[in-house]
Structures are given as structure tokens and as C-alpha cells.
Coordinates of C-alpha atoms in Angstrom, one line a residue:
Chain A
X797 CA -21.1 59.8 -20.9
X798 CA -24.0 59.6 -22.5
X799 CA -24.6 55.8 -21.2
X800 CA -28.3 56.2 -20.7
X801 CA -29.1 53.6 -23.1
X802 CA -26.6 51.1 -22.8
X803 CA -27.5 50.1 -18.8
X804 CA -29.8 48.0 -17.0
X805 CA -33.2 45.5 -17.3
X806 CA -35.3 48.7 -17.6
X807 CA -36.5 50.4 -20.7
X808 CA -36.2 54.1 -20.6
X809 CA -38.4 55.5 -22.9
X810 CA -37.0 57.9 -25.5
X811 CA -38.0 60.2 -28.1
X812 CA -39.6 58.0 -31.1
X813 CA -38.0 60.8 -33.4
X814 CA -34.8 60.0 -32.1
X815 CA -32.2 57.7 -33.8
X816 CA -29.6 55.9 -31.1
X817 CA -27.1 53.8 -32.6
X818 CA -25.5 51.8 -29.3
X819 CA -22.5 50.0 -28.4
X820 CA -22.9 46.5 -30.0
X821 CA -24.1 47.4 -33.5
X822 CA -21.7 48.6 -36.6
X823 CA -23.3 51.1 -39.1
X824 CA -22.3 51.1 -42.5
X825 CA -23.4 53.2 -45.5
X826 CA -25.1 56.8 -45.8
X827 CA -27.3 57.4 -42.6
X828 CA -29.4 60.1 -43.1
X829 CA -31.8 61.1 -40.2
X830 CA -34.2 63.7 -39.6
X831 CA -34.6 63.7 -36.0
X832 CA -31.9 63.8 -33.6
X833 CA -29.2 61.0 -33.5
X834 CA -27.4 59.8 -30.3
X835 CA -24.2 57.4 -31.3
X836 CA -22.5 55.4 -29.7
X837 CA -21.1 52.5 -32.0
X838 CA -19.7 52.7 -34.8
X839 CA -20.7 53.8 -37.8
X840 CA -18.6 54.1 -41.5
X841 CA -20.2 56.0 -44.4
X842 CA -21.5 59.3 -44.1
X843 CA -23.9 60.7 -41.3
X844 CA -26.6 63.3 -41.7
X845 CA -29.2 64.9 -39.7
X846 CA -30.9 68.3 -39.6
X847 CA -31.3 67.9 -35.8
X848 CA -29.0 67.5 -32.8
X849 CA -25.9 64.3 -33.0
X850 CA -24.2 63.1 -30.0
X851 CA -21.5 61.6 -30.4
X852 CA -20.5 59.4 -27.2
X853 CA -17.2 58.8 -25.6
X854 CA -17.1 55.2 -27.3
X855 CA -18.4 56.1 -30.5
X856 CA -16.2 55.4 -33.9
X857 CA -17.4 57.1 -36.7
X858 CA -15.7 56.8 -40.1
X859 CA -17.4 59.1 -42.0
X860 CA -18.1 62.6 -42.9
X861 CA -20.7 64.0 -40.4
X862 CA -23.3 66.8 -41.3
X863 CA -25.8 68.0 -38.3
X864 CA -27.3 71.1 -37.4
X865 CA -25.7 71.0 -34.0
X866 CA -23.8 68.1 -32.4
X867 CA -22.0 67.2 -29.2
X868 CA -18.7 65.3 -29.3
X869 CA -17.2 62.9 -27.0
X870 CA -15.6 59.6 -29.1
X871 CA -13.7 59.6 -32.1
X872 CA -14.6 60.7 -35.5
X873 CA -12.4 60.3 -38.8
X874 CA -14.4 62.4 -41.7
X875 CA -15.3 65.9 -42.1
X876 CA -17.9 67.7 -39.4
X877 CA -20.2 70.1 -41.2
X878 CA -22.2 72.1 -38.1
X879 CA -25.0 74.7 -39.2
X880 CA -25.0 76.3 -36.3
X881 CA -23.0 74.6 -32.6
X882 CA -20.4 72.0 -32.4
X883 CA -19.4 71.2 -29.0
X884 CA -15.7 68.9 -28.6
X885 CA -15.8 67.2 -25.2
X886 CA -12.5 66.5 -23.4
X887 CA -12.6 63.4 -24.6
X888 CA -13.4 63.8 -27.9
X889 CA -10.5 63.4 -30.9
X890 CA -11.2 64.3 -34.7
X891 CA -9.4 64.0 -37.7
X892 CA -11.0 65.7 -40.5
X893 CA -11.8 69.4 -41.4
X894 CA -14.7 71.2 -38.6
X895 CA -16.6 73.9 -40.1
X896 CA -19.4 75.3 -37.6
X897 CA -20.6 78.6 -36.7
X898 CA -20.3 78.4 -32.9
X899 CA -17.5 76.0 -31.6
X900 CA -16.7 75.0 -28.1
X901 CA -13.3 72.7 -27.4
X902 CA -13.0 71.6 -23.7
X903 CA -9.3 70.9 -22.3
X904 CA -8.0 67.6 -23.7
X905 CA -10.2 67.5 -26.6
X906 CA -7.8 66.5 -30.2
X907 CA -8.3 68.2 -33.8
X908 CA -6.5 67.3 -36.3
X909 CA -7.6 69.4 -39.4
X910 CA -8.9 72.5 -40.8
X911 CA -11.4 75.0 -39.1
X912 CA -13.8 77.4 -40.7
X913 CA -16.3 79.2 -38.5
X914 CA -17.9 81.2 -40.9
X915 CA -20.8 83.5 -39.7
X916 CA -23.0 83.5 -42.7
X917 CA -23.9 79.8 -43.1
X918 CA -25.4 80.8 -46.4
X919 CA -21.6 80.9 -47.7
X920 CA -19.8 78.5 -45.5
X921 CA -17.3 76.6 -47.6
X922 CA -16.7 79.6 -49.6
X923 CA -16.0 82.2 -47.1
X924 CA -12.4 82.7 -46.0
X925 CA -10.3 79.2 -44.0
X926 CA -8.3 79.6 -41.1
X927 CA -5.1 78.8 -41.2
X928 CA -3.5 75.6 -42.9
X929 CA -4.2 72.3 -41.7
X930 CA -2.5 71.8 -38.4
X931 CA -2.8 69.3 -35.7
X932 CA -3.6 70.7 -32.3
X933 CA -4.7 69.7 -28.9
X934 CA -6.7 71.7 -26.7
Chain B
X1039 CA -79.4 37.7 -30.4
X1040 CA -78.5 40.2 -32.9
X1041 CA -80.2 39.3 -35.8
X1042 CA -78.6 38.0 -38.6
X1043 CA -79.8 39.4 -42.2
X1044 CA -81.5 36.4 -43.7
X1045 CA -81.8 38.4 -47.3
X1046 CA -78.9 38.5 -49.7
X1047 CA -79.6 42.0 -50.6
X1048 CA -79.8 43.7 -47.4
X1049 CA -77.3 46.2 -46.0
X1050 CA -75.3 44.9 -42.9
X1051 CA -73.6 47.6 -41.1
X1052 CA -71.8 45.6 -38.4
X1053 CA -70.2 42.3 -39.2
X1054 CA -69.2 40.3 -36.2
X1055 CA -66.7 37.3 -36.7
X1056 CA -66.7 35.0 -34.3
X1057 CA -63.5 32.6 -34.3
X1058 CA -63.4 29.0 -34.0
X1059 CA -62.7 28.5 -30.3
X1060 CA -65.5 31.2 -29.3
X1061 CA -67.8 28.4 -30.0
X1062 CA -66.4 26.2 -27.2
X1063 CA -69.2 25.7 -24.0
X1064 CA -67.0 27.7 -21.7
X1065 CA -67.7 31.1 -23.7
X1066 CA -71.5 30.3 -24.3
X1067 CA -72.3 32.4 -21.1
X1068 CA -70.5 35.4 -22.1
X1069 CA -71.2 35.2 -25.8
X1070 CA -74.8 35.5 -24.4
X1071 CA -74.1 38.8 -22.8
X1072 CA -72.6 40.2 -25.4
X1073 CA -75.2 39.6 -27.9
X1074 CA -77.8 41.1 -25.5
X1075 CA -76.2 43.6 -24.9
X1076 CA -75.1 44.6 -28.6
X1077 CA -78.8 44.3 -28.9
X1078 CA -79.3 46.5 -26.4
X1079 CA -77.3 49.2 -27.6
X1080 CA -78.8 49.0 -31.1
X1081 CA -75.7 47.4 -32.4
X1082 CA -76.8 43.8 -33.6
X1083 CA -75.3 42.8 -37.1
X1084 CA -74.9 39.7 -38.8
X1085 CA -72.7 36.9 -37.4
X1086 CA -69.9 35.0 -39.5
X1087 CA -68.1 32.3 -37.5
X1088 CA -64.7 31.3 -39.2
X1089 CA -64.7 27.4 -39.6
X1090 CA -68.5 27.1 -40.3
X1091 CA -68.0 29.8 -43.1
X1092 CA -65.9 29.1 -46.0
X1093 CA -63.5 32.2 -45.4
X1094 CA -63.4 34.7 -43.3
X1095 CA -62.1 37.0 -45.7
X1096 CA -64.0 36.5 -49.2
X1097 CA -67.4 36.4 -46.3
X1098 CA -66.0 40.5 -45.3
X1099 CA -65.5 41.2 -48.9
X1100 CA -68.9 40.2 -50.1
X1101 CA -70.5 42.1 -47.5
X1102 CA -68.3 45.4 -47.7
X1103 CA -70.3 45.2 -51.5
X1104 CA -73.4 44.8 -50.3
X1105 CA -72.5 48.3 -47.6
X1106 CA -71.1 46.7 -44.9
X1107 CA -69.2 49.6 -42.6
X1108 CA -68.1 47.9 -39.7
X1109 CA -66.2 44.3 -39.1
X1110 CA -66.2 43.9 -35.2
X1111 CA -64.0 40.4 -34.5
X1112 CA -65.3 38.1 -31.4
X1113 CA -61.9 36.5 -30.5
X1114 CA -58.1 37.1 -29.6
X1115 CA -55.0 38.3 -31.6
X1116 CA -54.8 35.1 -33.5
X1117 CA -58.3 36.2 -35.0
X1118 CA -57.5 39.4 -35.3
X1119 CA -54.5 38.3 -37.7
X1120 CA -56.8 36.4 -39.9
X1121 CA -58.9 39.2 -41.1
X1122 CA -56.4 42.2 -40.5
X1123 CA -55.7 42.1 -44.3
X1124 CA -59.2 42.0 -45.6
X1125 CA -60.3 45.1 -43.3
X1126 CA -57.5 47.2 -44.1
X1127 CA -58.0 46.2 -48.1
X1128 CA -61.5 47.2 -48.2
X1129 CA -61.5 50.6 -45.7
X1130 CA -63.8 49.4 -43.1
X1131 CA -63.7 50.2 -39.0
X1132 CA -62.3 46.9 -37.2
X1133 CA -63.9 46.9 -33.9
X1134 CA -62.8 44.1 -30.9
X1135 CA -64.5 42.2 -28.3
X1136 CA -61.8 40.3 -26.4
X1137 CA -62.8 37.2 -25.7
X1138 CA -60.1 33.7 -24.3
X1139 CA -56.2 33.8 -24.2
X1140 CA -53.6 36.6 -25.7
X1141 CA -55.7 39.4 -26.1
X1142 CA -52.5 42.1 -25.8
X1143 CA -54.1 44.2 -29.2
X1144 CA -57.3 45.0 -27.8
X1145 CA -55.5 45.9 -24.6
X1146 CA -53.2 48.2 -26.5
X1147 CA -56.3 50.0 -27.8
X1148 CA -57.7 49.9 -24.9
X1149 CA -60.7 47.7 -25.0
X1150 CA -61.8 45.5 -22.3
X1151 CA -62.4 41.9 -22.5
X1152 CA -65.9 40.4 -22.8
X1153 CA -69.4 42.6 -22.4
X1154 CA -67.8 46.0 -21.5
X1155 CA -66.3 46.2 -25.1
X1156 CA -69.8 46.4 -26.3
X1157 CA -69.8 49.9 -24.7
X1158 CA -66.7 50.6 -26.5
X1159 CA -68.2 49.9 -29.7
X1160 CA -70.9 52.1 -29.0
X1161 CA -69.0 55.5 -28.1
X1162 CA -67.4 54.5 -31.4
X1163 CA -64.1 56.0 -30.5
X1164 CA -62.3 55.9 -34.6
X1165 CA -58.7 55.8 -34.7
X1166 CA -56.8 55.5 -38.2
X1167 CA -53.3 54.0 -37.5
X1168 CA -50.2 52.4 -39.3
X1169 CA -50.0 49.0 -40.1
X1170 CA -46.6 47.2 -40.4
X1171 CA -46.3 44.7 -43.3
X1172 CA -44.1 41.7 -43.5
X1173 CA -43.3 39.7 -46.3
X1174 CA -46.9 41.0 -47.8
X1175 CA -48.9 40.4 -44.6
X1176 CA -49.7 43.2 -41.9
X1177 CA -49.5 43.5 -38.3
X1178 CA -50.4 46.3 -36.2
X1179 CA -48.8 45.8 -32.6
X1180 CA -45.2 44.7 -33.7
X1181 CA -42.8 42.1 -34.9
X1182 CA -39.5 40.5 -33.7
X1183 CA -36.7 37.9 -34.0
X1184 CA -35.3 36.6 -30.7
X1185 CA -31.0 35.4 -30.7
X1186 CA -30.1 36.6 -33.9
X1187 CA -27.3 38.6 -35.5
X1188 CA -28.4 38.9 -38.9
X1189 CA -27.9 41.9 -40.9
X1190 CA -30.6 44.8 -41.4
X1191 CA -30.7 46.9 -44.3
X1192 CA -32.5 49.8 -43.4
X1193 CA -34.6 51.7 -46.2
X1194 CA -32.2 50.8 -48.6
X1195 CA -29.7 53.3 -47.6
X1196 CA -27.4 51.3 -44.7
X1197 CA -26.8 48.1 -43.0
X1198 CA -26.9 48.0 -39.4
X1199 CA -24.7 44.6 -38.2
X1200 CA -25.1 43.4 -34.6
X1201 CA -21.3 42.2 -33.2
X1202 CA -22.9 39.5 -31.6
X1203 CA -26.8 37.6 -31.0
X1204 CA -29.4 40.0 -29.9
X1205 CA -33.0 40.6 -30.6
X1206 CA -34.6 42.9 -33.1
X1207 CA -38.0 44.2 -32.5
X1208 CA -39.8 46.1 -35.2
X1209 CA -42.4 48.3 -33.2
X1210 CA -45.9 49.9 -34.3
X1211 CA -48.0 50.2 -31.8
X1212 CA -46.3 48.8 -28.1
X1213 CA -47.4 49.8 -24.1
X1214 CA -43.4 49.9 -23.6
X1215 CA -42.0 52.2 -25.7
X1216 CA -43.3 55.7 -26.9
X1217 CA -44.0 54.2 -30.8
X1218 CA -46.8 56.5 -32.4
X1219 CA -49.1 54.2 -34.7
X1220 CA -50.0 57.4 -36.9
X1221 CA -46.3 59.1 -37.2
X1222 CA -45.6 56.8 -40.6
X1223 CA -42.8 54.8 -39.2
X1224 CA -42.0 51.7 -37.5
X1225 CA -39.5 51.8 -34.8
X1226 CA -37.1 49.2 -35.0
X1227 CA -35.3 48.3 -31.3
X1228 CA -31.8 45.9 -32.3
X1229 CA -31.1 44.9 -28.4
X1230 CA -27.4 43.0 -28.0
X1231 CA -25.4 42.6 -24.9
X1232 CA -21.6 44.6 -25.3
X1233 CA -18.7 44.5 -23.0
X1234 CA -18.5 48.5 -22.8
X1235 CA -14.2 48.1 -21.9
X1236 CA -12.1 45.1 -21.9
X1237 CA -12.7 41.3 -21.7
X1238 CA -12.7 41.6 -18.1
X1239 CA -15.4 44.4 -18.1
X1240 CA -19.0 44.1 -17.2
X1241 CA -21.0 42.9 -20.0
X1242 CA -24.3 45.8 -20.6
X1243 CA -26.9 45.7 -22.6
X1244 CA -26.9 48.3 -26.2
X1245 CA -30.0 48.9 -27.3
X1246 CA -30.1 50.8 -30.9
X1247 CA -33.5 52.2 -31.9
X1248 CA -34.3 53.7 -35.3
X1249 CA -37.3 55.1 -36.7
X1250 CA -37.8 53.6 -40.2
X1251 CA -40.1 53.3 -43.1
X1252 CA -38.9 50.2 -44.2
X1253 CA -36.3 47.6 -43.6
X1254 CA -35.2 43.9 -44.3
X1255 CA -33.6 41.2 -42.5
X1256 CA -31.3 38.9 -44.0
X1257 CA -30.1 35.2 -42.7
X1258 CA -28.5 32.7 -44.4
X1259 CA -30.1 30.2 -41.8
X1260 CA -34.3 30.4 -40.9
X1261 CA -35.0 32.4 -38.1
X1262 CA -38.6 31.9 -36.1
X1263 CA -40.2 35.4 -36.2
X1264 CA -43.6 36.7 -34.5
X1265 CA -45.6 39.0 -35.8
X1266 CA -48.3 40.1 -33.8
X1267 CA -47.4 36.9 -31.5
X1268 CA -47.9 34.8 -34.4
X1269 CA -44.8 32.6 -35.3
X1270 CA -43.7 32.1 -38.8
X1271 CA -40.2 31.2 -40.3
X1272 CA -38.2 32.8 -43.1
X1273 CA -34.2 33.4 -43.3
X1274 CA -35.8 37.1 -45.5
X1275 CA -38.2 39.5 -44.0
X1276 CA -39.0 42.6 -45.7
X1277 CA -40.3 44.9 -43.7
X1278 CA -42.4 47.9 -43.8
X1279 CA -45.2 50.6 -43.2
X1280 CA -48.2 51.4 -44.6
X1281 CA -49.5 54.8 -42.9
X1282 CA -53.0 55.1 -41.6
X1283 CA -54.3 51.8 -43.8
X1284 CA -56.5 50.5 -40.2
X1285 CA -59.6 52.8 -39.0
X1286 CA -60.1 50.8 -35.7
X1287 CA -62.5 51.1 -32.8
X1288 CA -60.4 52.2 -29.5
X1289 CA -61.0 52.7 -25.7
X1290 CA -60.4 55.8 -23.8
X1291 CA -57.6 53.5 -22.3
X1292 CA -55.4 53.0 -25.7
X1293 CA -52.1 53.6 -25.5
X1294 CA -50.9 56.0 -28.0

């Protein structure tokens, strides 16, 4: 998943906007980013875009992660604030509290913290919480 | 021959350096052409050939007071880099005609070599685009550091550390990748091979790209950088952009 820019002699142009961390490199410290971000190495600190993340199925990240929507396949230790989408692939594991408006968690995918979907993103963080922390597994 | 102002008070509005190696026999032919033909098209100016001259740069400066609007450089990148800085500094179009080896920035803005870039010039075609500094001195095209894995600070926010040697290309103005010379950023390309599972798996090649304003390399040991082609050592480059500080003369064949 989400290999397209870790393969083969030929460069495949992308979006000049676009931030893509790869395999190979270590991020550390507050990455902020207003395009959309693709990772796939690892990165510790905090992450922030107003666009799209991706998060790929090798990816470490080590730090709280704010995006306006984001796709999930690797491993992410921190806190996901999602304005509006958050998508949890299969292989996708995170420990840390999810709050997002619209949340999709495909079989197989691990969370391991609390979960606020709050439809007014005006008050999210101060709307009601789900339950207690709990560890689940889709 | 374009005519060359003989009074020290008279306006020159196009300036054409001519470098060094211009003056070899094997470009007399050509240089003919061109000067007829710049006369041709009402574009003769005064000539300033670096190496006769005293300096390129204080030559541009002087005129740009007496109302020069127009510095059009006979030559190849290496020229280019020489008066880069002075055109940028004092606001005037840069214009090209390609002559002899390494010409890749005129073909990025799409200028062809020799006599046809006099018709370039003419249709006066103004661009204003980026220019990358590095340690004080611009570049338009790009810079880069082959085999290294030293750290990058990037605009003073995080460090980006390669696992193992790679290259690092800091991108402007490139025919490979999408870079836009007037978004205000350079893109920076960090290229390292990765083994993507175990020892035994096949090693690939990561490439990261960020947009940036600004950035700086760090190495204990000195690394051989290009900017623009042109080498230059340092073990600290400080990177960054300076947004729309070049009005240059382009082709309908640039490519941005």
C-alpha cells in the first residue's frame, strides 16, 4: 500500500503541494504542512496538516497527528485529531485517543484509546466522550 | 554589430555580456549571426565581455544607473551564475542566448541555442520567478549533494535524518519534476535506498519530497555541492527562497 514512491529508476511526478515522507528517512520535531502529506517513515514529534495524511502500512509515527482527513495503514502512537474523515485500514494499529467526525475501521484494524465523533467540529473536545478508554480490535 | 554606446551618459537598454570562452575562433561565426541579427530586430545594445572588463557585475550596476533595462548574457550556465546576483539585486530582465557546453537553464526556459534566441528576445516573453539562495548566493534551476546522510533542518521546525547515504536535491525550477518557480518554495527531493522488509528483502529506492521555504544542511565532514551545476564545498548550507527576485526572458518552450 501506498508504495508508489518508494519503487523503481523512474520518477513519478507528484503534486509539488504535496509532502511524502518515505521509507529511509526519520522525522523528528513539529511538522506542520499545508498541503497534503503521504508517510511512510517515521516520524516523532507532532504532525499537522489542514489537507489529506496517508499514513502507509510501514509508517511509525510517534506523535500526535492533526489532519483534516487522513487514511491509515501503519502504526501511530499519539493522538489523531480528524476534522472531518479518518479511515483505519486493516492493517492499521493506534494507540492514542481518535476524535473525527466520520470514522471508517476495516476488519483487523487495532485501537487502543478513546473515541469521540462529535458532529459539531466547532465543539469537538468539549462535546460528550464515548465510553472509557478501552482497547479493541476491529 | 550592435552598436556599442561610446558616450558615458547615454541610456543603454540592452546589456549583452559576453563570457570569456565566447571569444574563442570557433564561436566567431555564430557570434556574427547573432549580432546581425539583434541588429536586425532593433535589438542592438552595448557589449561587455567578462575578462576584458573589470567585473561583470560593478559593469551591470553602473549601467542599471545610467537606465539600463535589460542584461541579456552571451554564454552557458557558468555565465549565467556569475551575474545571477547582480540582475536580481538591481530588478532588471535577464535575457539568454545559449552559446558552447551546459546550457540546461536556457533550455529549462525554453530558449534555443545560438541565433534563434534573438527571436526569443524579441517576443520578449517576461517571466518573474523564485530564486534559491545558498549560503548568500542564488541559483535558479536547483542544487544538490550526491552520497550523503547528513542531517536537514527544515525551516527551523524539524530535522529530517536519512538512515543511510542518499542524495538531496533542493529543486526550483527542474524538466523532471512538477517544481513551480513562482509558488515560493523550493522543493527539496532526500533520495536513499531502504530494504522495505528484512535483511534478506529487496533493497528499493525512498524518495521523500517536501516543499520548503528554507532549510539547512549540516555535516561534520565537507560535502561537494552543485548549485546550478557549479561545484562548491562546505560541511553548512543554508538554504532558501527568495520569491519572484528574477524577471527573465523565456521561450514558448519553458518548462513551468
Amino acid at each position: 500500500m501506498f508504495n508508489r514512491h518508494e519503487s523503481g529508476d523512474q520518477e513519478a511526478p507528484h503534486n509539488p503541494n504535496e509532502t511524502i515522507i518515505a521509507q529511509g528517512v526519520k522525522v523528528e520535531g513539529d511538522f506542520v504542512s499545508e498541503g497534503d502529506v503521504v508517510i511512510e517513515g517515521e516520524v516523532t514529534g507532532n504532525v499537522k496538516t489542514r489537507q489529506h495524511l496517508r499514513v502507509g502500512g510501514a509508517a511509525h509515527i510517534n506523535a500526535d497527528v492533526s489532519a483534516q482527513a487522513a487514511v491509515i495503514a501503519g502504526e501511530v502512537r499519539g493522538n489523531l485529531t480528524i476534522g472531518e474523515s479518518l479511515e483505519l485500514l486493516e492493517t492499521s494499529v493506534v494507540h492514542g485517543d481518535i476524535e473525527a467526525r466520520i470514522l471508517s475501521v476495516a476488519p483487523g484494524a487495532k485501537i487502543n484509546g478513546r473515541l469521540t465523533m462529535d458532529s459539531d467540529g466547532g465543539e469537538r473536545g468539549k462535546g460528550k466522550k464515548s465510553e472509557p478508554p478501552s482497547d479493541a480490535t476491529a | 554589430m550592435p552598436t556599442v554606446s561610446r558616450s558615458r551618459t547615454a541610456t543603454t537598454t540592452y546589456l549583452y555580456v559576453y563570457d570569456e570562452f565566447i571569444q574563442d575562433r570557433r564561436y566567431e561565426k555564430e557570434v556574427l549571426k547573432i549580432e546581425n541579427r539583434l541588429t536586425d530586430l532593433g535589438l542592438a545594445g552595448k557589449i561587455a565581455r567578462i575578462g576584458l572588463f573589470k567585473r561583470a557585475d560593478e559593469l551591470i550596476r553602473e549601467e542599471v544607473q545610467r537606465g539600463l533595462k535589460t542584461v541579456v548574457v552571451v554564454g552557458n550556465d557558468a555565465t549565467i551564475r556569475k551575474v545571477l546576483d547582480v540582475v536580481a539585486d538591481e530588478g532588471v530582465a535577464f535575457g539568454i542566448i545559449p552559446l558552447g557546453p551546459e546550457n540546461s537553464l536556457a533550455q529549462l526556459l525554453g530558449i534555443p541555442e545560438g541565433v534563434a534566441a534573438c527571436d526569443v528576445l524579441s517576443a520578449r516573453i517576461v517571466e518573474t520567478i523564485d530564486c534559491g539562495i545558498v549560503n548568500g548566493k542564488r541559483f535558479v534551476s536547483g542544487f544538490s549533494i550526491e552520497n550523503t546522510d547528513a542531517e536537514i533542518t527544515c525551516e527551523g521546525n524539524y530535522r529530517v535524518t536519512p538512515q543511510e547515504k542518499g542524495s538531496i536535491d533542493v529543486v526550483n525550477l527542474s524538466a523532471v519534476s512538477m517544481s513551480d518557480p513562482r509558488d515560493g518554495r523550493l522543493d527539496a527531493v532526500i533520495r536513499v535506498m531502504h530494504r522495505s522488509g528484512g535483511w534478506m528483502s529487496r533493497r528499493r529506492l525512498g524518495e521523500t519530497s517536501l516543499p520548503l521555504r528554507s532549510l539547512a544542511i549540516r555535516s561534520v565532514q565537507p560535502l561537494t555541492a552543485h548549485a546550478d551545476g557549479v561545484a562548491f564545498e562546505s560541511n553548512r548550507f543554508d538554504i532558501s527562497v527568495e520569491p519572484l527576485a528574477l524577471r527573465v526572458i523565456t521561450g514558448k518552450g519553458r518548462q513551468f
